[in-house]
PDB file of C-alpha atoms in Angstrom:
ATOM      1  CA  MET R  26      66.633-117.380  17.147  1.00 58.00           C
ATOM      2  CA  THR R  27      63.993-116.457  19.487  1.00 63.00           C
ATOM      3  CA  PRO R  28      61.725-119.072  20.665  1.00 62.00           C
ATOM      4  CA  ALA R  29      58.123-118.944  19.500  1.00 61.00           C
ATOM      5  CA  PRO R  30      55.766-117.578  22.019  1.00 58.00           C
ATOM      6  CA  THR R  31      53.856-120.128  23.784  1.00 58.00           C
ATOM      7  CA  ARG R  32      50.254-119.921  24.534  1.00 55.00           C
ATOM      8  CA  THR R  33      48.868-120.425  27.754  1.00 54.00           C
ATOM      9  CA  PRO R  34      45.517-122.094  27.928  1.00 54.00           C
ATOM     10  CA  ALA R  35      44.009-119.203  29.856  1.00 55.00           C
ATOM     11  CA  GLN R  36      44.860-116.748  27.066  1.00 55.00           C
ATOM     12  CA  PRO R  37      42.378-116.733  24.139  1.00 62.00           C
ATOM     13  CA  PRO R  38      43.908-117.105  20.725  1.00 72.00           C
ATOM     14  CA  VAL R  39      44.743-113.791  18.954  1.00 77.00           C
ATOM     15  CA  ASP R  40      42.383-114.534  16.091  1.00 77.00           C
ATOM     16  CA  GLU R  41      39.560-114.888  18.480  1.00 81.00           C
ATOM     17  CA  ALA R  42      40.567-111.760  20.330  1.00 80.00           C
ATOM     18  CA  LEU R  43      40.732-109.753  17.124  1.00 80.00           C
ATOM     19  CA  ALA R  44      37.525-111.202  15.704  1.00 80.00           C
ATOM     20  CA  PRO R  45      35.275-108.418  17.025  1.00 83.00           C
ATOM     21  CA  LEU R  46      37.663-105.799  15.626  1.00 81.00           C
ATOM     22  CA  ARG R  47      37.929-107.654  12.344  1.00 80.00           C
ATOM     23  CA  ASP R  48      34.142-107.975  12.161  1.00 82.00           C
ATOM     24  CA  TYR R  49      33.763-104.273  12.946  1.00 83.00           C
ATOM     25  CA  LEU R  50      36.348-103.298  10.297  1.00 83.00           C
ATOM     26  CA  MET R  51      34.734-105.623   7.752  1.00 83.00           C
ATOM     27  CA  ALA R  52      31.284-104.247   8.489  1.00 86.00           C
ATOM     28  CA  THR R  53      32.609-100.693   8.284  1.00 86.00           C
ATOM     29  CA  ALA R  54      34.442-101.451   5.018  1.00 84.00           C
ATOM     30  CA  GLU R  55      31.326-103.054   3.562  1.00 87.00           C
ATOM     31  CA  GLN R  56      29.227-100.137   4.695  1.00 89.00           C
ATOM     32  CA  GLU R  57      31.707 -97.605   3.255  1.00 84.00           C
ATOM     33  CA  SER R  58      32.039 -99.551   0.002  1.00 84.00           C
ATOM     34  CA  GLU R  59      28.238 -99.688  -0.213  1.00 86.00           C
ATOM     35  CA  GLN R  60      28.137 -95.914   0.331  1.00 88.00           C
ATOM     36  CA  VAL R  61      30.884 -95.389  -2.270  1.00 84.00           C
ATOM     37  CA  LEU R  62      29.029 -97.600  -4.760  1.00 84.00           C
ATOM     38  CA  THR R  63      25.721 -95.879  -4.021  1.00 88.00           C
ATOM     39  CA  SER R  64      27.380 -92.490  -4.399  1.00 86.00           C
ATOM     40  CA  ALA R  65      29.084 -93.595  -7.630  1.00 84.00           C
ATOM     41  CA  ASP R  66      25.777 -94.943  -8.943  1.00 84.00           C
ATOM     42  CA  GLN R  67      24.077 -91.666  -8.037  1.00 89.00           C
ATOM     43  CA  ARG R  68      26.835 -89.607  -9.691  1.00 89.00           C
ATOM     44  CA  ALA R  69      26.659 -91.834 -12.767  1.00 84.00           C
ATOM     45  CA  GLU R  70      22.857 -91.455 -12.885  1.00 88.00           C
ATOM     46  CA  ASN R  71      23.186 -87.676 -12.431  1.00 89.00           C
ATOM     47  CA  THR R  72      25.797 -87.562 -15.190  1.00 87.00           C
ATOM     48  CA  VAL R  73      23.582 -89.597 -17.527  1.00 88.00           C
ATOM     49  CA  GLN R  74      20.577 -87.384 -16.726  1.00 90.00           C
ATOM     50  CA  ALA R  75      22.661 -84.241 -17.281  1.00 88.00           C
ATOM     51  CA  ALA R  76      23.961 -85.658 -20.573  1.00 86.00           C
ATOM     52  CA  ARG R  77      20.414 -86.515 -21.670  1.00 91.00           C
ATOM     53  CA  ALA R  78      19.211 -83.034 -20.704  1.00 90.00           C
ATOM     54  CA  GLN R  79      22.144 -81.491 -22.572  1.00 90.00           C
ATOM     55  CA  ALA R  80      21.420 -83.712 -25.594  1.00 88.00           C
ATOM     56  CA  ASP R  81      17.738 -82.705 -25.466  1.00 89.00           C
ATOM     57  CA  LEU R  82      18.750 -79.045 -25.275  1.00 88.00           C
ATOM     58  CA  LEU R  83      21.201 -79.416 -28.167  1.00 89.00           C
ATOM     59  CA  ARG R  84      18.546 -81.203 -30.248  1.00 91.00           C
ATOM     60  CA  ALA R  85      16.036 -78.439 -29.514  1.00 90.00           C
ATOM     61  CA  GLN R  86      18.592 -75.762 -30.368  1.00 90.00           C
ATOM     62  CA  ALA R  87      19.545 -77.589 -33.565  1.00 89.00           C
ATOM     63  CA  ARG R  88      15.869 -77.977 -34.498  1.00 91.00           C
ATOM     64  CA  ASP R  89      15.247 -74.259 -33.839  1.00 88.00           C
ATOM     65  CA  GLU R  90      18.339 -73.320 -35.805  1.00 89.00           C
ATOM     66  CA  GLY R  91      17.292 -75.618 -38.629  1.00 90.00           C
ATOM     67  CA  GLU R  92      13.823 -74.065 -38.662  1.00 89.00           C
ATOM     68  CA  ARG R  93      15.343 -70.566 -38.744  1.00 91.00           C
ATOM     69  CA  ASP R  94      17.688 -71.602 -41.544  1.00 89.00           C
ATOM     70  CA  ALA R  95      14.795 -73.159 -43.449  1.00 90.00           C
ATOM     71  CA  GLN R  96      12.776 -69.986 -42.947  1.00 92.00           C
ATOM     72  CA  VAL R  97      15.659 -67.904 -44.329  1.00 90.00           C
ATOM     73  CA  VAL R  98      15.956 -70.265 -47.297  1.00 91.00           C
ATOM     74  CA  ARG R  99      12.186 -70.114 -47.905  1.00 92.00           C
ATOM     75  CA  ARG R 100      12.252 -66.318 -47.648  1.00 92.00           C
ATOM     76  CA  ASP R 101      15.210 -66.124 -50.071  1.00 89.00           C
ATOM     77  CA  GLN R 102      13.541 -68.514 -52.506  1.00 91.00           C
ATOM     78  CA  SER R 103      10.307 -66.559 -52.271  1.00 90.00           C
ATOM     79  CA  ALA R 104      12.149 -63.282 -52.884  1.00 92.00           C
ATOM     80  CA  ARG R 105      13.942 -64.795 -55.891  1.00 93.00           C
ATOM     81  CA  ALA R 106      10.633 -66.100 -57.244  1.00 92.00           C
ATOM     82  CA  ARG R 107       9.016 -62.674 -56.761  1.00 92.00           C
ATOM     83  CA  ARG R 108      11.976 -61.005 -58.518  1.00 93.00           C
ATOM     84  CA  ARG R 109      11.763 -63.483 -61.396  1.00 92.00           C
ATOM     85  CA  ALA R 110       8.006 -62.977 -61.647  1.00 89.00           C
ATOM     86  CA  ARG R 111       8.467 -59.207 -61.519  1.00 88.00           C
ATOM     87  CA  GLY R 112      11.116 -59.511 -64.234  1.00 91.00           C
ATOM     88  CA  VAL R 113       8.711 -61.502 -66.392  1.00 89.00           C
ATOM     89  CA  VAL R 114       5.977 -58.896 -65.843  1.00 86.00           C
ATOM     90  CA  LEU R 115       8.344 -56.012 -66.584  1.00 86.00           C
ATOM     91  CA  ALA R 116       9.619 -57.753 -69.721  1.00 89.00           C
ATOM     92  CA  ALA R 117       6.039 -58.316 -70.873  1.00 87.00           C
ATOM     93  CA  GLN R 118       5.166 -54.685 -70.149  1.00 84.00           C
ATOM     94  CA  SER R 119       8.286 -53.499 -71.955  1.00 83.00           C
ATOM     95  CA  THR R 120       7.456 -55.672 -74.960  1.00 89.00           C
ATOM     96  CA  ALA R 121       3.864 -54.417 -74.994  1.00 84.00           C
ATOM     97  CA  LEU R 122       5.054 -50.818 -74.704  1.00 84.00           C
ATOM     98  CA  ALA R 123       7.581 -51.298 -77.529  1.00 86.00           C
ATOM     99  CA  ARG R 124       4.876 -52.842 -79.724  1.00 89.00           C
ATOM    100  CA  LEU R 125       2.510 -49.988 -78.919  1.00 85.00           C
ATOM    101  CA  ARG R 126       5.232 -47.438 -79.663  1.00 85.00           C
ATOM    102  CA  LEU R 127       5.947 -49.184 -82.997  1.00 88.00           C
ATOM    103  CA  ALA R 128       2.225 -49.298 -83.850  1.00 89.00           C
ATOM    104  CA  VAL R 129       1.834 -45.569 -83.082  1.00 86.00           C
ATOM    105  CA  SER R 130       4.970 -44.769 -85.111  1.00 87.00           C
ATOM    106  CA  GLU R 131       3.668 -46.852 -88.027  1.00 90.00           C
ATOM    107  CA  ARG R 132       0.261 -45.138 -87.874  1.00 91.00           C
ATOM    108  CA  LEU R 133       1.918 -41.723 -87.818  1.00 88.00           C
ATOM    109  CA  GLY R 134       4.112 -42.795 -90.749  1.00 89.00           C
ATOM    110  CA  GLN R 135       1.037 -43.920 -92.669  1.00 93.00           C
ATOM    111  CA  ALA R 136      -0.662 -40.609 -91.867  1.00 91.00           C
ATOM    112  CA  TRP R 137       2.455 -38.745 -93.046  1.00 92.00           C
ATOM    113  CA  ASP R 138       2.378 -40.655 -96.305  1.00 92.00           C
ATOM    114  CA  ASP R 139      -1.324 -39.834 -96.898  1.00 94.00           C
ATOM    115  CA  PRO R 140      -1.541 -36.251 -98.282  1.00 94.00           C
ATOM    116  CA  PRO R 141      -4.797 -35.173 -96.568  1.00 95.00           C
ATOM    117  CA  ARG R 142      -3.679 -36.508 -93.155  1.00 94.00           C
ATOM    118  CA  ARG R 143      -0.163 -35.152 -93.740  1.00 93.00           C
ATOM    119  CA  ALA R 144      -1.616 -31.669 -94.091  1.00 94.00           C
ATOM    120  CA  VAL R 145      -3.419 -32.067 -90.723  1.00 93.00           C
ATOM    121  CA  LEU R 146      -0.199 -33.349 -89.049  1.00 91.00           C
ATOM    122  CA  LEU R 147       1.851 -30.489 -90.572  1.00 93.00           C
ATOM    123  CA  ALA R 148      -0.657 -27.947 -89.270  1.00 94.00           C
ATOM    124  CA  ARG R 149      -0.568 -29.444 -85.740  1.00 92.00           C
ATOM    125  CA  LEU R 150       3.239 -29.710 -85.686  1.00 93.00           C
ATOM    126  CA  THR R 151       3.535 -26.123 -86.963  1.00 94.00           C
ATOM    127  CA  ASP R 152       1.187 -24.966 -84.177  1.00 94.00           C
ATOM    128  CA  LEU R 153       3.380 -26.795 -81.644  1.00 92.00           C
ATOM    129  CA  ALA R 154       6.510 -25.179 -83.110  1.00 93.00           C
ATOM    130  CA  HIS R 155       4.952 -21.681 -82.929  1.00 95.00           C
ATOM    131  CA  ALA R 156       3.830 -22.324 -79.350  1.00 94.00           C
ATOM    132  CA  GLU R 157       7.368 -23.378 -78.437  1.00 91.00           C
ATOM    133  CA  LEU R 158       9.472 -20.744 -80.285  1.00 92.00           C
ATOM    134  CA  GLY R 159       6.960 -18.059 -81.121  1.00 93.00           C
ATOM    135  CA  ALA R 160       4.782 -17.258 -84.119  1.00 93.00           C
ATOM    136  CA  ASP R 161       7.696 -15.674 -86.036  1.00 93.00           C
ATOM    137  CA  CYS R 162       9.844 -18.848 -86.081  1.00 95.00           C
ATOM    138  CA  ASP R 163      10.590 -20.631 -89.331  1.00 95.00           C
ATOM    139  CA  VAL R 164       9.142 -24.133 -89.711  1.00 95.00           C
ATOM    140  CA  VAL R 165      10.610 -26.579 -92.228  1.00 95.00           C
ATOM    141  CA  GLU R 166       9.690 -30.166 -92.970  1.00 93.00           C
ATOM    142  CA  HIS R 167      12.079 -32.880 -91.806  1.00 92.00           C
ATOM    143  CA  PRO R 168      12.805 -35.646 -94.364  1.00 88.00           C
ATOM    144  CA  GLN R 169      12.059 -38.430 -91.819  1.00 87.00           C
ATOM    145  CA  GLY R 170       8.667 -36.992 -90.945  1.00 90.00           C
ATOM    146  CA  GLY R 171       7.872 -33.969 -88.874  1.00 92.00           C
ATOM    147  CA  VAL R 172       9.143 -30.389 -88.771  1.00 95.00           C
ATOM    148  CA  ILE R 173      12.065 -28.383 -87.420  1.00 96.00           C
ATOM    149  CA  ALA R 174      11.330 -25.001 -85.834  1.00 95.00           C
ATOM    150  CA  ILE R 175      14.142 -22.432 -86.247  1.00 95.00           C
ATOM    151  CA  ARG R 176      14.482 -19.065 -84.562  1.00 94.00           C
ATOM    152  CA  ASP R 177      17.618 -17.034 -83.975  1.00 93.00           C
ATOM    153  CA  GLY R 178      19.848 -20.077 -84.513  1.00 91.00           C
ATOM    154  CA  THR R 179      17.817 -22.245 -82.147  1.00 93.00           C
ATOM    155  CA  ARG R 180      16.514 -25.429 -83.730  1.00 94.00           C
ATOM    156  CA  VAL R 181      13.753 -27.475 -82.104  1.00 93.00           C
ATOM    157  CA  PRO R 182      12.677 -30.728 -83.788  1.00 94.00           C
ATOM    158  CA  PHE R 183       9.067 -31.869 -83.813  1.00 92.00           C
ATOM    159  CA  LEU R 184       9.539 -35.311 -85.349  1.00 92.00           C
ATOM    160  CA  LEU R 185       7.030 -38.104 -85.779  1.00 89.00           C
ATOM    161  CA  GLY R 186       9.113 -40.413 -83.555  1.00 86.00           C
ATOM    162  CA  ASP R 187       9.030 -37.794 -80.796  1.00 86.00           C
ATOM    163  CA  LEU R 188       5.313 -37.368 -81.337  1.00 83.00           C
ATOM    164  CA  ALA R 189       4.873 -41.150 -80.945  1.00 85.00           C
ATOM    165  CA  ASP R 190       6.822 -41.003 -77.657  1.00 86.00           C
ATOM    166  CA  ASP R 191       4.622 -38.125 -76.472  1.00 84.00           C
ATOM    167  CA  VAL R 192       1.474 -40.125 -77.288  1.00 82.00           C
ATOM    168  CA  ILE R 193       2.807 -43.112 -75.334  1.00 85.00           C
ATOM    169  CA  ASP R 194       3.793 -40.864 -72.409  1.00 85.00           C
ATOM    170  CA  ASP R 195       0.307 -39.346 -72.413  1.00 85.00           C
ATOM    171  CA  LEU R 196      -1.134 -42.868 -72.215  1.00 82.00           C
ATOM    172  CA  ALA R 197       1.162 -43.889 -69.329  1.00 76.00           C
ATOM    173  CA  GLY R 198      -1.537 -43.552 -66.649  1.00 77.00           C
ATOM    174  CA  ALA R 199      -4.035 -45.602 -68.637  1.00 81.00           C
ATOM    175  CA  LEU R 200      -1.384 -48.237 -69.340  1.00 76.00           C
ATOM    176  CA  GLU R 201      -0.498 -48.485 -65.649  1.00 78.00           C
ATOM    177  CA  ARG R 202      -4.135 -49.176 -64.815  1.00 80.00           C
ATOM    178  CA  LEU R 203      -4.169 -51.940 -67.423  1.00 76.00           C
ATOM    179  CA  TRP R 204      -1.171 -53.606 -65.770  1.00 74.00           C
ATOM    180  CA  SER R 205      -2.363 -53.201 -62.198  1.00 77.00           C
ATOM    181  CA  PRO R 206      -4.047 -56.158 -60.500  1.00 73.00           C
TER     182      PRO R 206
END
């Protein structure tokens, strides 16, 4: 074994000699650890701020998207409501038109069944037949009301039901004005 070094009284102890170095290293380590902690705190704060900003942006985007989606839903619901309302209006118009057509057909049927009015209707239908096929066409009464014009194998009916449709068609403009707002 080697003998332990001996100290001489003129030589300062090693601990004392290294004390300034140790103090310097400790101060440097504390300073660096303080800088590392400060930097870590700053990075953590920056990360939290960035996360908050990102969360705010995502919330704003989600809110905007939700508003757009709600607007699309409102627009779709409004369109469906308008279509339903238009369907109701068209159904009411169709019902009114069918009732009017039936009333006109019934009135024409009543006129056909009344001999003096029948004679007037026959004369008018015969005039229509002559205007359509010429004055030399044959005109015969139809059992359901009206006449058939015949010329050279061509047959053209002038029936009360058709006459009712013509009356309704002639009234179309007036009916449209009734249904317009």
